[in-house]
mmCIF file of C-alpha atoms (C1' of nucleotides) in Angstrom:
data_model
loop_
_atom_site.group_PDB
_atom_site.id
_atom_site.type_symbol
_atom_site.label_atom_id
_atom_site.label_comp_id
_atom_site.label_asym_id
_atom_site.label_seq_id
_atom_site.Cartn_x
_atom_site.Cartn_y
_atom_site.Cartn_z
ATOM 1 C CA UNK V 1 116.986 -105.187 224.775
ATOM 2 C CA UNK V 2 118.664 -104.895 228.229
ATOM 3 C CA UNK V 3 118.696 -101.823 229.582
ATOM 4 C CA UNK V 4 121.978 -99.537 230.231
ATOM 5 C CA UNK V 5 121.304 -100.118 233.694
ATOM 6 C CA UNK V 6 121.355 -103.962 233.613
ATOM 7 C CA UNK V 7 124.048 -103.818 231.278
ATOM 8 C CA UNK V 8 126.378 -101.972 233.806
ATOM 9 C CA UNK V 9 124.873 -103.933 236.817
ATOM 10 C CA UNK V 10 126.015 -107.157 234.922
ATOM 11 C CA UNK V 11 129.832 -105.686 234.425
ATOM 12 C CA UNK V 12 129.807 -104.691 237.858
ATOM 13 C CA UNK V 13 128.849 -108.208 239.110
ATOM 14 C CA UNK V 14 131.193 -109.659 236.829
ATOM 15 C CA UNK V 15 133.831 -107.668 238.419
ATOM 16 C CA UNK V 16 132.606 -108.313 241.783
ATOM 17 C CA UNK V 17 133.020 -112.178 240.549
ATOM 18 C CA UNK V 18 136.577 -112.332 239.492
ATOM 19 C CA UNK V 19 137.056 -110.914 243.012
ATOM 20 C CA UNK V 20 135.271 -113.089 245.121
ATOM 21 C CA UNK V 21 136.673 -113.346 248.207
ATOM 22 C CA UNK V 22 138.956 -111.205 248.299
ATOM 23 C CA UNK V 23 137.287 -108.362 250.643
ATOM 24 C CA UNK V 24 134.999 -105.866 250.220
ATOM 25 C CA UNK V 25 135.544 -103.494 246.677
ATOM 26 C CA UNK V 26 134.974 -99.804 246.487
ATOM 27 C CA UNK V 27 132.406 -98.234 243.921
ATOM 28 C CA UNK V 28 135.181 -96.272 242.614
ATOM 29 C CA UNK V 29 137.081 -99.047 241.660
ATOM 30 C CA UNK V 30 134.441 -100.745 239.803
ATOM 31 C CA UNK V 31 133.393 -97.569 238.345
ATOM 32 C CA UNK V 32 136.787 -96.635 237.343
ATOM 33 C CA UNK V 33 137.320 -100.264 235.865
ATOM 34 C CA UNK V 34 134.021 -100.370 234.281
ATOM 35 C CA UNK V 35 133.536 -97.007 232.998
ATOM 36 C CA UNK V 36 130.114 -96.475 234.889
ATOM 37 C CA UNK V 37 129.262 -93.396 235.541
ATOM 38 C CA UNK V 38 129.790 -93.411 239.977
ATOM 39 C CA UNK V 39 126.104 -91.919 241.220
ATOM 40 C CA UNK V 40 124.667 -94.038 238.905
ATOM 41 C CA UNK V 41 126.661 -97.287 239.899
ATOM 42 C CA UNK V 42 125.435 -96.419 243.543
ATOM 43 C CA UNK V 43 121.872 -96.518 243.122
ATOM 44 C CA UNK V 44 122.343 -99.895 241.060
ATOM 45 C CA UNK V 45 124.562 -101.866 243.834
ATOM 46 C CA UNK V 46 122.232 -100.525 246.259
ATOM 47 C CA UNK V 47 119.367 -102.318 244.600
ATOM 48 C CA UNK V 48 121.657 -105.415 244.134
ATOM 49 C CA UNK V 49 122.034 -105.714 247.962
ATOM 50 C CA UNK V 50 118.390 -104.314 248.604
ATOM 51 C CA UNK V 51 117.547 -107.895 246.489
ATOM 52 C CA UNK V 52 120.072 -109.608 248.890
ATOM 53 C CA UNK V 53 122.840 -110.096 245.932
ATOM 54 C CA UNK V 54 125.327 -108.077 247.601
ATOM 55 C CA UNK V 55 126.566 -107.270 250.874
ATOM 56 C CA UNK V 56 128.396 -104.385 252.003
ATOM 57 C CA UNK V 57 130.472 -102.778 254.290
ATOM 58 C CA UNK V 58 130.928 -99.263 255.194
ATOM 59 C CA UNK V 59 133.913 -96.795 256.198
ATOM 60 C CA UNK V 60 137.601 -97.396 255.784
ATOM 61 C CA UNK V 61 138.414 -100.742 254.085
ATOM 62 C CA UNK V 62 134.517 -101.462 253.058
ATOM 63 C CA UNK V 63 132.885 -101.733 249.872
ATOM 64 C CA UNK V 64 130.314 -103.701 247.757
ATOM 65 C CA UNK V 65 130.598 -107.828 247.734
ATOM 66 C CA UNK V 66 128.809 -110.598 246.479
ATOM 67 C CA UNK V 67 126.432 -112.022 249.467
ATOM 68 C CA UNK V 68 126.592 -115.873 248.295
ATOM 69 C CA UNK V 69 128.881 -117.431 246.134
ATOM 70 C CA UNK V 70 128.855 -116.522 242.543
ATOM 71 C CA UNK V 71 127.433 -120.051 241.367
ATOM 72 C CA UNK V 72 124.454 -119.211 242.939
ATOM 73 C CA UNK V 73 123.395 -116.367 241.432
ATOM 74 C CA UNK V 74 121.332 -117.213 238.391
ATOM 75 C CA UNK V 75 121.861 -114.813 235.520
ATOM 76 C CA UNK V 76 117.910 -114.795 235.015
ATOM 77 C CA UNK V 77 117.065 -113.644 238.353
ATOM 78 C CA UNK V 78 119.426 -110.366 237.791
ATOM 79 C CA UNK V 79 118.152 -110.000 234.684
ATOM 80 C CA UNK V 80 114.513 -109.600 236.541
ATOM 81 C CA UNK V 81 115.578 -107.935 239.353
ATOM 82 C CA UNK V 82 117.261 -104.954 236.844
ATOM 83 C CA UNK V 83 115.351 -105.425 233.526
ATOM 84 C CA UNK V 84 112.089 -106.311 234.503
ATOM 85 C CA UNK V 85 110.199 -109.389 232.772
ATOM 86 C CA UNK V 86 112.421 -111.636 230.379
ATOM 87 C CA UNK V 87 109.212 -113.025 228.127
ATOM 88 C CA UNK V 88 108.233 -110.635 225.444
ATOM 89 C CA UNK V 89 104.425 -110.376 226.188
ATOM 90 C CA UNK V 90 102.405 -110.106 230.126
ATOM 91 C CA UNK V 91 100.032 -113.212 229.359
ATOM 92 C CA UNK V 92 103.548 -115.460 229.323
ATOM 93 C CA UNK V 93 105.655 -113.964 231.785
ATOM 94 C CA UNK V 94 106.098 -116.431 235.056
ATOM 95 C CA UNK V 95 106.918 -113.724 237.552
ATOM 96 C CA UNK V 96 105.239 -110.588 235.931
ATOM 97 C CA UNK V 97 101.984 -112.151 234.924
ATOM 98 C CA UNK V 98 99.049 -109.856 233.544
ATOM 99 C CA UNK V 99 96.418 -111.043 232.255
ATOM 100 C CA UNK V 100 95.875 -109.885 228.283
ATOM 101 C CA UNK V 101 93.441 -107.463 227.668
ATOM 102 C CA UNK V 102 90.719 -108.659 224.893
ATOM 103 C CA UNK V 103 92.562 -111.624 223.983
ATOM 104 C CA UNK V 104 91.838 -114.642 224.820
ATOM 105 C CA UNK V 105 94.785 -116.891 226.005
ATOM 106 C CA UNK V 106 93.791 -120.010 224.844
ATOM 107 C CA UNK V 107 93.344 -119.269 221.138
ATOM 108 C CA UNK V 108 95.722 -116.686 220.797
ATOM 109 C CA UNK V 109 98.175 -117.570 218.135
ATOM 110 C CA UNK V 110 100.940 -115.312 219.924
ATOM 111 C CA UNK V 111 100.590 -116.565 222.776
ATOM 112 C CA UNK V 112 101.908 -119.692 222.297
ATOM 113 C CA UNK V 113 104.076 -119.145 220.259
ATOM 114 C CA UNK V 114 105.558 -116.872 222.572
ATOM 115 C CA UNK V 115 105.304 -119.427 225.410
ATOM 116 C CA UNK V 116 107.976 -121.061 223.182
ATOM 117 C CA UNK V 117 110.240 -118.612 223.253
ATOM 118 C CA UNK V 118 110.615 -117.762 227.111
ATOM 119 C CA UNK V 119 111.105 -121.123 227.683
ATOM 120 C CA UNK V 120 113.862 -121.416 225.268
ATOM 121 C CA UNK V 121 115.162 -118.005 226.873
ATOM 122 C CA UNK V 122 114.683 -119.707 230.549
ATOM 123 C CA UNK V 123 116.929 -122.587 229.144
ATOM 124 C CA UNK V 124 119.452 -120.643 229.193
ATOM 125 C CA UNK V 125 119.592 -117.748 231.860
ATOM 126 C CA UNK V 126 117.957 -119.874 234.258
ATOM 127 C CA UNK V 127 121.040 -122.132 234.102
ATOM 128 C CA UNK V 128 123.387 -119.917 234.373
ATOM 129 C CA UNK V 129 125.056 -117.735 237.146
ATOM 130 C CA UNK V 130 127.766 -114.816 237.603
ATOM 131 C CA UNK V 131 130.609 -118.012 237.278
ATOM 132 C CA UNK V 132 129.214 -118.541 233.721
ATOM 133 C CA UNK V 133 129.868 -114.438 232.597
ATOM 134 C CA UNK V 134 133.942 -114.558 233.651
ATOM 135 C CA UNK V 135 135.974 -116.832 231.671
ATOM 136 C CA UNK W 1 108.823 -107.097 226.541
ATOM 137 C CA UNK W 2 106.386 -106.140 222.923
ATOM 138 C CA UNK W 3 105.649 -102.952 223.320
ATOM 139 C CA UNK W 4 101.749 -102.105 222.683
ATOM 140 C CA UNK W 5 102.207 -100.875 219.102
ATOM 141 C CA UNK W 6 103.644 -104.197 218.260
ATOM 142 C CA UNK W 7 100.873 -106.093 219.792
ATOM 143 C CA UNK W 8 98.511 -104.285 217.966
ATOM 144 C CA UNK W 9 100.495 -104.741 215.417
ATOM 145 C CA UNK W 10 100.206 -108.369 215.590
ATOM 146 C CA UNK W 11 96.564 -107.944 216.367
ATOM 147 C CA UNK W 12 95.536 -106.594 213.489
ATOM 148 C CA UNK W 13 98.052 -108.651 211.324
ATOM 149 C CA UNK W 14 96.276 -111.439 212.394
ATOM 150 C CA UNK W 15 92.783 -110.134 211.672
ATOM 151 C CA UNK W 16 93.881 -108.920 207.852
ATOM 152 C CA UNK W 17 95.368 -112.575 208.079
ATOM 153 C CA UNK W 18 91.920 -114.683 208.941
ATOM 154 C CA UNK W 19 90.304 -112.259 206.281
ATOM 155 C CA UNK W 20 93.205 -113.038 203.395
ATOM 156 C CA UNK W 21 91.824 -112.687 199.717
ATOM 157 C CA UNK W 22 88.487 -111.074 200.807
ATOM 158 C CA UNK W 23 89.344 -107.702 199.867
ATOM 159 C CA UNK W 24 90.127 -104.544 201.278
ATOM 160 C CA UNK W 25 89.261 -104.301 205.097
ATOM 161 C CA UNK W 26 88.854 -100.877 206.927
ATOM 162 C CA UNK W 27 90.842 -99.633 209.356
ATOM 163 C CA UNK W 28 87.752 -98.969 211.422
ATOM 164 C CA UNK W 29 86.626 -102.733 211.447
ATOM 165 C CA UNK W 30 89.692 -103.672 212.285
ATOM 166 C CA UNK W 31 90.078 -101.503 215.214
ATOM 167 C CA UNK W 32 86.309 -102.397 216.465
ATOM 168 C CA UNK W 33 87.134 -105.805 216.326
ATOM 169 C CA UNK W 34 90.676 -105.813 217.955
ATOM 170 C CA UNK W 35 89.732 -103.084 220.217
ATOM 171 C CA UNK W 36 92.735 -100.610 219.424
ATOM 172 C CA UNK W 37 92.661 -96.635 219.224
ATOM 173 C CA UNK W 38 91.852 -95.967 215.402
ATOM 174 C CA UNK W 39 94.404 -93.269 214.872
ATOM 175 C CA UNK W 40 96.840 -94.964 216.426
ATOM 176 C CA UNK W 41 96.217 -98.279 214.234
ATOM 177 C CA UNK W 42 96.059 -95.814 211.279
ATOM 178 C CA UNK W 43 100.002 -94.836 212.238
ATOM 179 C CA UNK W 44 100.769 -98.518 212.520
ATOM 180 C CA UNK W 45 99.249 -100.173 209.471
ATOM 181 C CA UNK W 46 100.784 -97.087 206.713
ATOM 182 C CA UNK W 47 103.788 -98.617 208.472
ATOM 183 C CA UNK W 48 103.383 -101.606 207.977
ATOM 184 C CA UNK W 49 102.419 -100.557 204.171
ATOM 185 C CA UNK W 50 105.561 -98.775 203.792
ATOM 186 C CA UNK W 51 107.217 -101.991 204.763
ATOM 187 C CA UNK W 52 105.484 -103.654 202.199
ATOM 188 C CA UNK W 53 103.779 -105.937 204.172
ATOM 189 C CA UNK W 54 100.104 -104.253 203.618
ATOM 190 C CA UNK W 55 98.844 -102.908 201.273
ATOM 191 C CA UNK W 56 95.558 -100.595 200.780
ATOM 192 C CA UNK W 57 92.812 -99.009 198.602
ATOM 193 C CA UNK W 58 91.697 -95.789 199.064
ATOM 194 C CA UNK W 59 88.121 -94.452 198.648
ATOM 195 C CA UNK W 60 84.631 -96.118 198.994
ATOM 196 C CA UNK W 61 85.054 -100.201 199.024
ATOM 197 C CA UNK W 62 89.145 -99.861 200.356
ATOM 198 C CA UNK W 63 90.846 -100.555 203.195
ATOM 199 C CA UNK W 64 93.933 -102.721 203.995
ATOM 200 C CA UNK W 65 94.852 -106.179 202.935
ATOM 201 C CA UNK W 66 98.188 -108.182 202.997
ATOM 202 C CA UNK W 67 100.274 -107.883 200.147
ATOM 203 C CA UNK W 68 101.792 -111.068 200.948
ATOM 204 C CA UNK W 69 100.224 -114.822 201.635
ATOM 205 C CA UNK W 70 100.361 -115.264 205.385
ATOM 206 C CA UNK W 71 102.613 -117.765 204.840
ATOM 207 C CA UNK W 72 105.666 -115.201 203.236
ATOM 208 C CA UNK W 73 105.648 -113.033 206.236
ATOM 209 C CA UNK W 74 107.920 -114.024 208.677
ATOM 210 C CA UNK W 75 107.136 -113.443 212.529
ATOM 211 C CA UNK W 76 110.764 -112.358 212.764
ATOM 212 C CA UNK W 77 110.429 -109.552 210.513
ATOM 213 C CA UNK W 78 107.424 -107.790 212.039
ATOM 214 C CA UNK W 79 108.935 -107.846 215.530
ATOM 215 C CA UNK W 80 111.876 -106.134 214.298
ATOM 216 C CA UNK W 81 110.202 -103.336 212.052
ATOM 217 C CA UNK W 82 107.619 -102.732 214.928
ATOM 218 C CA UNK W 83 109.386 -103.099 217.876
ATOM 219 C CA UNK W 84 113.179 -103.190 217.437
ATOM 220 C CA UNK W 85 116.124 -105.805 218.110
ATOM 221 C CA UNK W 86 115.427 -108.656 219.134
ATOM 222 C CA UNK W 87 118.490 -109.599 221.037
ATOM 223 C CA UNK W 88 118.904 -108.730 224.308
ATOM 224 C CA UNK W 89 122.176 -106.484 223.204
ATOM 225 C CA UNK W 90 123.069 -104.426 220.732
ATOM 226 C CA UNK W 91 126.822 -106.332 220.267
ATOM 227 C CA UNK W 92 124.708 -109.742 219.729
ATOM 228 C CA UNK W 93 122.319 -108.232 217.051
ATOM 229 C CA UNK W 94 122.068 -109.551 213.583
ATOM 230 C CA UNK W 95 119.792 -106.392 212.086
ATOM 231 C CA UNK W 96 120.855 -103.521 214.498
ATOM 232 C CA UNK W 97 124.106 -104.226 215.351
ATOM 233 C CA UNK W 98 126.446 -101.753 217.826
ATOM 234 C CA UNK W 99 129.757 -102.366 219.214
ATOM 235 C CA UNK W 100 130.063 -102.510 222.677
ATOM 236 C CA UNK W 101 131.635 -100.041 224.101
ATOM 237 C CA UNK W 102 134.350 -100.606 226.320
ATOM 238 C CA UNK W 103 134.001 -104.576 226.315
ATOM 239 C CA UNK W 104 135.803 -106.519 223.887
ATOM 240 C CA UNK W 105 133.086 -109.248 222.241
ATOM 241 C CA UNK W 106 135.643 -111.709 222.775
ATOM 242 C CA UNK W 107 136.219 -111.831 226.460
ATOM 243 C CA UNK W 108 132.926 -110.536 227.253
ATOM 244 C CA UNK W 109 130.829 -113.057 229.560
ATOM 245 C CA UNK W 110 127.369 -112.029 228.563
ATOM 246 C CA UNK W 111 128.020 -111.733 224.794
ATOM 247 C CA UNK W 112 128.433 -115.614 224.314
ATOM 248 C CA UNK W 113 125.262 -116.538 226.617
ATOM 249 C CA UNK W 114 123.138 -113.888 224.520
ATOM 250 C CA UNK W 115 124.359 -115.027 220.758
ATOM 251 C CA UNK W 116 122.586 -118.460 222.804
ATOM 252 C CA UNK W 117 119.968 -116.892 223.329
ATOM 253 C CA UNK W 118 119.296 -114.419 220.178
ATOM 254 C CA UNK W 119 119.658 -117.932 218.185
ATOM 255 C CA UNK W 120 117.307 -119.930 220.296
ATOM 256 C CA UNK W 121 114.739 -117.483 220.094
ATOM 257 C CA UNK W 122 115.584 -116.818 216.037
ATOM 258 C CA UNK W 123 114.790 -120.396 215.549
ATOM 259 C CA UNK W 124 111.134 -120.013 216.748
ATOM 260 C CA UNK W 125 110.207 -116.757 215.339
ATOM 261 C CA UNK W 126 112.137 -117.082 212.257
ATOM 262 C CA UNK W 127 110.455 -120.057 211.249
ATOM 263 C CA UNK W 128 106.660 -118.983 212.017
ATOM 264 C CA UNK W 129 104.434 -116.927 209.735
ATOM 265 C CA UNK W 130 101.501 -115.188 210.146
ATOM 266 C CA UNK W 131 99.684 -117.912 208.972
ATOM 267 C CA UNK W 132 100.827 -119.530 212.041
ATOM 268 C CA UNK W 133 99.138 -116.788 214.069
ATOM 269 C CA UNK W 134 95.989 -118.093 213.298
ATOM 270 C CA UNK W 135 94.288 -121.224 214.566
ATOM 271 C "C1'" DT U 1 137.192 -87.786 266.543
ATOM 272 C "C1'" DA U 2 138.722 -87.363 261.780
ATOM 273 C "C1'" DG U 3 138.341 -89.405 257.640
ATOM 274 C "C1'" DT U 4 136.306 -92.824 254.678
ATOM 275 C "C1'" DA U 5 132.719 -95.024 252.256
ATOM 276 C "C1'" DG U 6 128.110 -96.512 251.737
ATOM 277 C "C1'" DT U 7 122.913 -94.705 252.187
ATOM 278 C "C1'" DC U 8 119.189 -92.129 250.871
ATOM 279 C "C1'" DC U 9 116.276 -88.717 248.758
ATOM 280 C "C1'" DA U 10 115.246 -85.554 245.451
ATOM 281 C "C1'" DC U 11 115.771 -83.652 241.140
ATOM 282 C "C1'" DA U 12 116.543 -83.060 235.982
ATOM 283 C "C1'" DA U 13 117.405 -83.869 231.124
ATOM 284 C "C1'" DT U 14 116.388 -86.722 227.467
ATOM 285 C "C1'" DC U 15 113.991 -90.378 225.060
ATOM 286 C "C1'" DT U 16 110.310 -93.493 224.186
ATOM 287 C "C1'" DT U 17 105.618 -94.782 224.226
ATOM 288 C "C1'" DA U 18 100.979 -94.250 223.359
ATOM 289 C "C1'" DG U 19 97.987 -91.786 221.624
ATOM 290 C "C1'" DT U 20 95.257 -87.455 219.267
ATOM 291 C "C1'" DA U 21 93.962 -83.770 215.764
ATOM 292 C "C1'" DG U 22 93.034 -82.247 211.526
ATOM 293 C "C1'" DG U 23 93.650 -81.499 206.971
ATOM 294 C "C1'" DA U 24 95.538 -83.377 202.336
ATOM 295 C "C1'" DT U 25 95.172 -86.697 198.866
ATOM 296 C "C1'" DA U 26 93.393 -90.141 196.006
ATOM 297 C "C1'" DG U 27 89.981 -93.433 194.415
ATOM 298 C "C1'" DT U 28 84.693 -94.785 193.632
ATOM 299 C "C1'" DG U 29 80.065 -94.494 192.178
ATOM 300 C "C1'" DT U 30 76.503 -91.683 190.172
ATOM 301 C "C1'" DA N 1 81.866 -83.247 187.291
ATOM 302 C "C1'" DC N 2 80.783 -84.039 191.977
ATOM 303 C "C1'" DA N 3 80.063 -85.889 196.403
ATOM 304 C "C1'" DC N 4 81.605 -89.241 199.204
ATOM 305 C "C1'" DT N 5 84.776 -92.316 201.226
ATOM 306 C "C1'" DA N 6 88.920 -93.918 203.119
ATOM 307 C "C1'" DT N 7 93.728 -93.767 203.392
ATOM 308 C "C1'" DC N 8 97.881 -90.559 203.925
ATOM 309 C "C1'" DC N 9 100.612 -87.426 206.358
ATOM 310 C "C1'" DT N 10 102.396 -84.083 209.608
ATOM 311 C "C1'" DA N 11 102.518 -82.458 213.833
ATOM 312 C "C1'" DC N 12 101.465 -82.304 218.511
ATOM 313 C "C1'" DT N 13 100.829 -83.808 223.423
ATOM 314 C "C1'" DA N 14 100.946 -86.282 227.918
ATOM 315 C "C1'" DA N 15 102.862 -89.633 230.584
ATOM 316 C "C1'" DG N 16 106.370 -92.570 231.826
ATOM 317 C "C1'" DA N 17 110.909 -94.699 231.622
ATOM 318 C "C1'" DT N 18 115.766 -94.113 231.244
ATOM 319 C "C1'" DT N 19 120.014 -92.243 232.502
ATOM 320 C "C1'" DG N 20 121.914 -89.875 235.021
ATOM 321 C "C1'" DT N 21 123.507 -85.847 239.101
ATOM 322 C "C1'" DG N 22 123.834 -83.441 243.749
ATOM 323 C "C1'" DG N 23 124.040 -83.145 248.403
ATOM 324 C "C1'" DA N 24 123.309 -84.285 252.997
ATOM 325 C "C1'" DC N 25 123.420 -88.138 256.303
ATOM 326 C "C1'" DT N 26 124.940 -92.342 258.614
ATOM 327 C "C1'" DA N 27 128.022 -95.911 259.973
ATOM 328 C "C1'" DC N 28 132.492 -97.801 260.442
ATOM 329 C "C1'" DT N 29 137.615 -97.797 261.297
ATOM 330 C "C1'" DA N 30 141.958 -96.256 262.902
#
DNA sequence: TAGTAGTCCACAATCTTAGTAGGATAGTGT
DNA sequence: ACACTATCCTACTAAGATTGTGGACTACTA
């Protein structure tokens, strides 16, 4: 399951999304919008332009925007960035490979099996960005 | 990602699986041989008994052994009594279902693209078995 | 230079995970 | 009946992740 955290860093994005463009949008806002709790909001759009997501701007008139356009943002790389790995065991994962302890990869039933299943995740976040989430 | 419990869930599951209608196996063998803490593998097979999954003898010549054929126990349905949901939010789960709070399913960006991808994983581990585990 | 808004660091409460300890209970063989 | 064996059960602990909060600092704008 997705965290709290990436759930709130996705509705901020999406909000951030349906205002594209239009300048630079305060925390409070989003938080107010959203319903996420302010401090917590921070530390998440902080990490969002830490990853080079989003930009921002500070004193009068600034705020938190998207950095490129929202078509190129792919929903899977938040998803890692926030939640950690998307495949549901180490020895599968692409980007947070670790090798499995006693078990050996190439005759372990879960393993492939599970091989099966990222890739049929990656189908689908992988090919899709923050345009995909507002309708 | 599985947390460890499930893997050694799946571990031993897989053992008890190879070793189908040759009795009663000990908890102890199976932990030597899967190299997991015995207590802890004690917590997570009764579990799995409770589920009616296993099922055991006590005294001298017991031990655990499916109740099932491999072939009856679905993938699917350890994941979830081990580890949880298996969609990626509570709003897209079948078995643990939550609302969403302040997000109506309908207009919600993320809720469509994770009903995708609860049902493409779904099809994999809902149609494998534990006999599958084992090559 | 006053006010605004993001930045950064540290802390805290709560929950989950991963395991451990030890006795109770029930079945087996002699 | 008795000793032995092996599961059953409750409770506990340590570490780590999650979900926040507080407060000072820095940078920008008018």
């Amino acid at each position: 399951m997705l965290s709290k955290k990436s759930q709130y860093a996705f509705k901020a994005l999406e909000y951030l999304t349906a205002k594209y463009k239009e300048g630079p949008v305060l925390i409070s806002e989003i938080a107010k919008k959203k319903k996420i709790p302010l401090k917590f909001l921070e530390n998440i759009l902080l990490e969002l332009k830490k990853a080079e997501i989003l930009d921002s701007k500070k004193g009068k008139g600034g705020g938190y925007f998207l950095k490129k356009s929202p078509e190129k943002v792919k929903v899977a790389t938040i998803i890692r960035l926030v939640n950690g790995p998307i495949s549901m065991l180490p020895c599968v994962s692409l980007y947070f490979y670790e090798r499995c302890k006693n078990c050996d990869e190439k005759q372990c039933g879960l393993h492939d099996m599970m091989v099966e299943v990222r890739d049929a995740t990656l189908k689908i976040v992988e090919n899709r960005t923050l345009r995909d989430l507002v309708v």
